[in-house]
Amino acid sequence: MPRTSCYLIVGGEDPATNGNYYNTAFVIGTDGEIVFKQAKSVPIQFFKDGLPAREQKLWDSPWGKIGICICYDLSYSRVTDRLIRLGAQAIIAPTMDVADWGRHEHELHARIAPIRAAEYGVPIFRVASSGISQLVNRNGDVQASAPFPGELATISGVLEFRKPSSLLWIAYSRLCPFW
């Protein structure tokens, strides 16, 4: 596989025993191989949302230590507290906000990232499938956003880590409509 200078975070199912799975974010490295993965810590009750993560770890990326919160994990302080204790300098939060929710629900869920960023003093990049995507600085200020419903919308900006010299250029584009 040809080398690239980009990393890609994609969501999927990581198989477990007895037909179960972990709802997982996979980080694909510049050589096309999986370099890190994090399962969802708190699956949604009463949904087939996979098993809870066995552990939380940080991706020791080329730019710094990144915590990954999948979907509603960002809403739970017990999840984000652990990432901060581990030394997270930034958080990336891929989330599958259902398009059918409606504007109010999407706006409500989008309030979490700015609150968490200000609470912990770390930047957050929240990537929503059909909700509101956001790049939030460590003070809780939304630096960039992509709207709901937002098919084909793009969001990009610089994720500034705690170390002032460490910057990561990020971009996300909705290439196709989600369910």
mmCIF file of N, CA and C in Angstrom, residues 111-176:
data_model
loop_
_atom_site.group_PDB
_atom_site.id
_atom_site.type_symbol
_atom_site.label_atom_id
_atom_site.label_comp_id
_atom_site.label_asym_id
_atom_site.label_seq_id
_atom_site.Cartn_x
_atom_site.Cartn_y
_atom_site.Cartn_z
ATOM 1 N N ARG A 111 -23.735 21.092 22.587
ATOM 2 C CA ARG A 111 -23.319 21.917 23.725
ATOM 3 C C ARG A 111 -22.250 21.236 24.574
ATOM 4 N N ILE A 112 -22.127 19.933 24.444
ATOM 5 C CA ILE A 112 -21.213 19.178 25.307
ATOM 6 C C ILE A 112 -19.739 19.515 25.031
ATOM 7 N N ALA A 113 -19.323 19.543 23.768
ATOM 8 C CA ALA A 113 -17.904 19.755 23.453
ATOM 9 C C ALA A 113 -17.364 21.081 23.999
ATOM 10 N N PRO A 114 -18.044 22.211 23.812
ATOM 11 C CA PRO A 114 -17.508 23.460 24.383
ATOM 12 C C PRO A 114 -17.409 23.428 25.913
ATOM 13 N N ILE A 115 -18.368 22.779 26.555
ATOM 14 C CA ILE A 115 -18.330 22.690 28.018
ATOM 15 C C ILE A 115 -17.139 21.851 28.464
ATOM 16 N N ARG A 116 -16.949 20.690 27.842
ATOM 17 C CA ARG A 116 -15.830 19.815 28.210
ATOM 18 C C ARG A 116 -14.479 20.479 27.925
ATOM 19 N N ALA A 117 -14.365 21.156 26.793
ATOM 20 C CA ALA A 117 -13.097 21.812 26.449
ATOM 21 C C ALA A 117 -12.732 22.854 27.510
ATOM 22 N N ALA A 118 -13.703 23.674 27.902
ATOM 23 C CA ALA A 118 -13.451 24.693 28.929
ATOM 24 C C ALA A 118 -13.185 24.048 30.287
ATOM 25 N N GLU A 119 -13.907 22.989 30.587
ATOM 26 C CA GLU A 119 -13.755 22.297 31.869
ATOM 27 C C GLU A 119 -12.347 21.734 32.051
ATOM 28 N N TYR A 120 -11.807 21.121 31.001
ATOM 29 C CA TYR A 120 -10.520 20.447 31.099
ATOM 30 C C TYR A 120 -9.358 21.255 30.529
ATOM 31 N N GLY A 121 -9.655 22.321 29.808
ATOM 32 C CA GLY A 121 -8.583 23.122 29.216
ATOM 33 C C GLY A 121 -7.877 22.423 28.077
ATOM 34 N N VAL A 122 -8.609 21.566 27.335
ATOM 35 C CA VAL A 122 -8.037 20.891 26.166
ATOM 36 C C VAL A 122 -8.940 21.128 24.962
ATOM 37 N N PRO A 123 -8.357 21.221 23.772
ATOM 38 C CA PRO A 123 -9.182 21.382 22.573
ATOM 39 C C PRO A 123 -9.899 20.082 22.219
ATOM 40 N N ILE A 124 -11.042 20.235 21.556
ATOM 41 C CA ILE A 124 -11.843 19.078 21.152
ATOM 42 C C ILE A 124 -12.258 19.243 19.701
ATOM 43 N N PHE A 125 -12.096 18.176 18.949
ATOM 44 C CA PHE A 125 -12.619 18.110 17.582
ATOM 45 C C PHE A 125 -13.733 17.087 17.604
ATOM 46 N N ARG A 126 -14.975 17.565 17.478
ATOM 47 C CA ARG A 126 -16.169 16.711 17.510
ATOM 48 C C ARG A 126 -16.652 16.530 16.075
ATOM 49 N N VAL A 127 -16.622 15.305 15.599
ATOM 50 C CA VAL A 127 -17.011 14.997 14.225
ATOM 51 C C VAL A 127 -18.329 14.242 14.262
ATOM 52 N N ALA A 128 -19.399 14.884 13.790
ATOM 53 C CA ALA A 128 -20.731 14.276 13.838
ATOM 54 C C ALA A 128 -21.155 13.800 12.452
ATOM 55 N N SER A 129 -21.722 12.602 12.401
ATOM 56 C CA SER A 129 -22.141 12.029 11.117
ATOM 57 C C SER A 129 -23.189 12.897 10.431
ATOM 58 N N SER A 130 -24.193 13.313 11.168
ATOM 59 C CA SER A 130 -25.219 14.166 10.572
ATOM 60 C C SER A 130 -25.615 15.293 11.518
ATOM 61 N N GLY A 131 -24.904 15.423 12.619
ATOM 62 C CA GLY A 131 -25.180 16.492 13.564
ATOM 63 C C GLY A 131 -24.258 17.659 13.321
ATOM 64 N N ILE A 132 -23.953 18.376 14.369
ATOM 65 C CA ILE A 132 -23.120 19.574 14.284
ATOM 66 C C ILE A 132 -21.688 19.193 14.643
ATOM 67 N N SER A 133 -20.784 19.305 13.680
ATOM 68 C CA SER A 133 -19.365 19.051 13.931
ATOM 69 C C SER A 133 -18.736 20.347 14.426
ATOM 70 N N GLN A 134 -17.720 20.219 15.305
ATOM 71 C CA GLN A 134 -17.137 21.407 15.911
ATOM 72 C C GLN A 134 -15.645 21.243 16.164
ATOM 73 N N LEU A 135 -14.928 22.325 15.970
ATOM 74 C CA LEU A 135 -13.556 22.444 16.424
ATOM 75 C C LEU A 135 -13.603 23.466 17.555
ATOM 76 N N VAL A 136 -13.260 23.032 18.767
ATOM 77 C CA VAL A 136 -13.393 23.860 19.962
ATOM 78 C C VAL A 136 -12.015 24.041 20.596
ATOM 79 N N ASN A 137 -11.648 25.285 20.915
ATOM 80 C CA ASN A 137 -10.346 25.494 21.541
ATOM 81 C C ASN A 137 -10.400 25.169 23.033
ATOM 82 N N ARG A 138 -9.263 25.224 23.691
ATOM 83 C CA ARG A 138 -9.170 24.827 25.103
ATOM 84 C C ARG A 138 -9.985 25.716 26.041
ATOM 85 N N ASN A 139 -10.437 26.882 25.570
ATOM 86 C CA ASN A 139 -11.259 27.777 26.381
ATOM 87 C C ASN A 139 -12.748 27.519 26.196
ATOM 88 N N GLY A 140 -13.095 26.599 25.307
ATOM 89 C CA GLY A 140 -14.499 26.300 25.044
ATOM 90 C C GLY A 140 -15.106 27.133 23.934
ATOM 91 N N ASP A 141 -14.279 27.876 23.208
ATOM 92 C CA ASP A 141 -14.763 28.690 22.091
ATOM 93 C C ASP A 141 -14.806 27.852 20.823
ATOM 94 N N VAL A 142 -15.950 27.839 20.138
ATOM 95 C CA VAL A 142 -16.084 27.105 18.890
ATOM 96 C C VAL A 142 -15.343 27.887 17.807
ATOM 97 N N GLN A 143 -14.300 27.283 17.253
ATOM 98 C CA GLN A 143 -13.468 27.921 16.232
ATOM 99 C C GLN A 143 -13.984 27.669 14.820
ATOM 100 N N ALA A 144 -14.619 26.528 14.628
ATOM 101 C CA ALA A 144 -15.190 26.167 13.326
ATOM 102 C C ALA A 144 -16.307 25.172 13.573
ATOM 103 N N SER A 145 -17.292 25.170 12.689
ATOM 104 C CA SER A 145 -18.372 24.192 12.821
ATOM 105 C C SER A 145 -18.950 23.863 11.456
ATOM 106 N N ALA A 146 -19.566 22.711 11.390
ATOM 107 C CA ALA A 146 -20.321 22.290 10.209
ATOM 108 C C ALA A 146 -21.739 22.050 10.707
ATOM 109 N N PRO A 147 -22.735 22.564 10.007
ATOM 110 C CA PRO A 147 -24.100 22.600 10.526
ATOM 111 C C PRO A 147 -24.860 21.284 10.399
ATOM 112 N N PHE A 148 -26.009 21.246 11.047
ATOM 113 C CA PHE A 148 -27.003 20.213 10.831
ATOM 114 C C PHE A 148 -27.979 20.776 9.807
ATOM 115 N N PRO A 149 -28.445 20.057 8.787
ATOM 116 C CA PRO A 149 -28.105 18.676 8.480
ATOM 117 C C PRO A 149 -26.735 18.523 7.848
ATOM 118 N N GLY A 150 -26.261 19.433 7.074
ATOM 119 C CA GLY A 150 -24.875 19.518 6.673
ATOM 120 C C GLY A 150 -24.298 18.481 5.744
ATOM 121 N N GLU A 151 -25.120 17.768 4.950
ATOM 122 C CA GLU A 151 -24.523 16.841 3.989
ATOM 123 C C GLU A 151 -23.559 17.611 3.092
ATOM 124 N N LEU A 152 -22.428 17.013 2.836
ATOM 125 C CA LEU A 152 -21.351 17.563 2.013
ATOM 126 C C LEU A 152 -20.670 18.761 2.651
ATOM 127 N N ALA A 153 -20.945 19.048 3.927
ATOM 128 C CA ALA A 153 -20.281 20.149 4.633
ATOM 129 C C ALA A 153 -18.860 19.747 4.993
ATOM 130 N N THR A 154 -17.998 20.721 5.118
ATOM 131 C CA THR A 154 -16.602 20.492 5.478
ATOM 132 C C THR A 154 -16.249 21.369 6.667
ATOM 133 N N ILE A 155 -15.450 20.844 7.553
ATOM 134 C CA ILE A 155 -14.932 21.610 8.684
ATOM 135 C C ILE A 155 -13.430 21.388 8.732
ATOM 136 N N SER A 156 -12.689 22.434 9.000
ATOM 137 C CA SER A 156 -11.240 22.293 9.111
ATOM 138 C C SER A 156 -10.705 23.394 10.021
ATOM 139 N N GLY A 157 -9.512 23.196 10.482
ATOM 140 C CA GLY A 157 -8.873 24.169 11.349
ATOM 141 C C GLY A 157 -7.663 23.563 12.010
ATOM 142 N N VAL A 158 -7.087 24.287 12.950
ATOM 143 C CA VAL A 158 -5.893 23.847 13.651
ATOM 144 C C VAL A 158 -6.280 23.460 15.073
ATOM 145 N N LEU A 159 -5.907 22.256 15.461
ATOM 146 C CA LEU A 159 -6.135 21.757 16.813
ATOM 147 C C LEU A 159 -4.886 22.102 17.614
ATOM 148 N N GLU A 160 -5.001 23.086 18.515
ATOM 149 C CA GLU A 160 -3.848 23.564 19.274
ATOM 150 C C GLU A 160 -3.720 22.771 20.575
ATOM 151 N N PHE A 161 -2.630 22.048 20.700
ATOM 152 C CA PHE A 161 -2.378 21.241 21.887
ATOM 153 C C PHE A 161 -1.903 22.127 23.025
ATOM 154 N N ARG A 162 -1.835 21.552 24.233
ATOM 155 C CA ARG A 162 -1.357 22.299 25.391
ATOM 156 C C ARG A 162 0.043 22.844 25.172
ATOM 157 N N LYS A 163 0.875 22.058 24.517
ATOM 158 C CA LYS A 163 2.211 22.545 24.201
ATOM 159 C C LYS A 163 2.057 23.537 23.056
ATOM 160 N N PRO A 164 2.414 24.807 23.234
ATOM 161 C CA PRO A 164 2.178 25.817 22.206
ATOM 162 C C PRO A 164 2.808 25.508 20.851
ATOM 163 N N SER A 165 3.900 24.745 20.823
ATOM 164 C CA SER A 165 4.555 24.461 19.546
ATOM 165 C C SER A 165 3.930 23.292 18.794
ATOM 166 N N SER A 166 2.992 22.586 19.402
ATOM 167 C CA SER A 166 2.403 21.416 18.760
ATOM 168 C C SER A 166 1.072 21.765 18.117
ATOM 169 N N LEU A 167 0.995 21.635 16.813
ATOM 170 C CA LEU A 167 -0.230 21.903 16.079
ATOM 171 C C LEU A 167 -0.552 20.730 15.174
ATOM 172 N N LEU A 168 -1.817 20.469 15.003
ATOM 173 C CA LEU A 168 -2.279 19.409 14.107
ATOM 174 C C LEU A 168 -3.344 20.015 13.214
ATOM 175 N N TRP A 169 -3.160 19.946 11.920
ATOM 176 C CA TRP A 169 -4.155 20.425 10.970
ATOM 177 C C TRP A 169 -5.195 19.332 10.802
ATOM 178 N N ILE A 170 -6.472 19.671 10.973
ATOM 179 C CA ILE A 170 -7.529 18.676 10.875
ATOM 180 C C ILE A 170 -8.569 19.125 9.877
ATOM 181 N N ALA A 171 -9.178 18.174 9.243
ATOM 182 C CA ALA A 171 -10.253 18.460 8.297
ATOM 183 C C ALA A 171 -11.196 17.276 8.283
ATOM 184 N N TYR A 172 -12.452 17.561 8.031
ATOM 185 C CA TYR A 172 -13.463 16.520 7.945
ATOM 186 C C TYR A 172 -14.469 16.960 6.905
ATOM 187 N N SER A 173 -14.884 16.049 6.106
ATOM 188 C CA SER A 173 -15.879 16.354 5.085
ATOM 189 C C SER A 173 -16.894 15.240 5.049
ATOM 190 N N ARG A 174 -18.174 15.612 4.965
ATOM 191 C CA ARG A 174 -19.227 14.602 4.818
ATOM 192 C C ARG A 174 -19.357 14.321 3.333
ATOM 193 N N LEU A 175 -18.843 13.192 2.936
ATOM 194 C CA LEU A 175 -18.832 12.857 1.518
ATOM 195 C C LEU A 175 -20.134 12.262 1.039
ATOM 196 N N CYS A 176 -20.921 11.739 1.964
ATOM 197 C CA CYS A 176 -22.201 11.160 1.558
ATOM 198 C C CYS A 176 -23.192 11.334 2.691
#
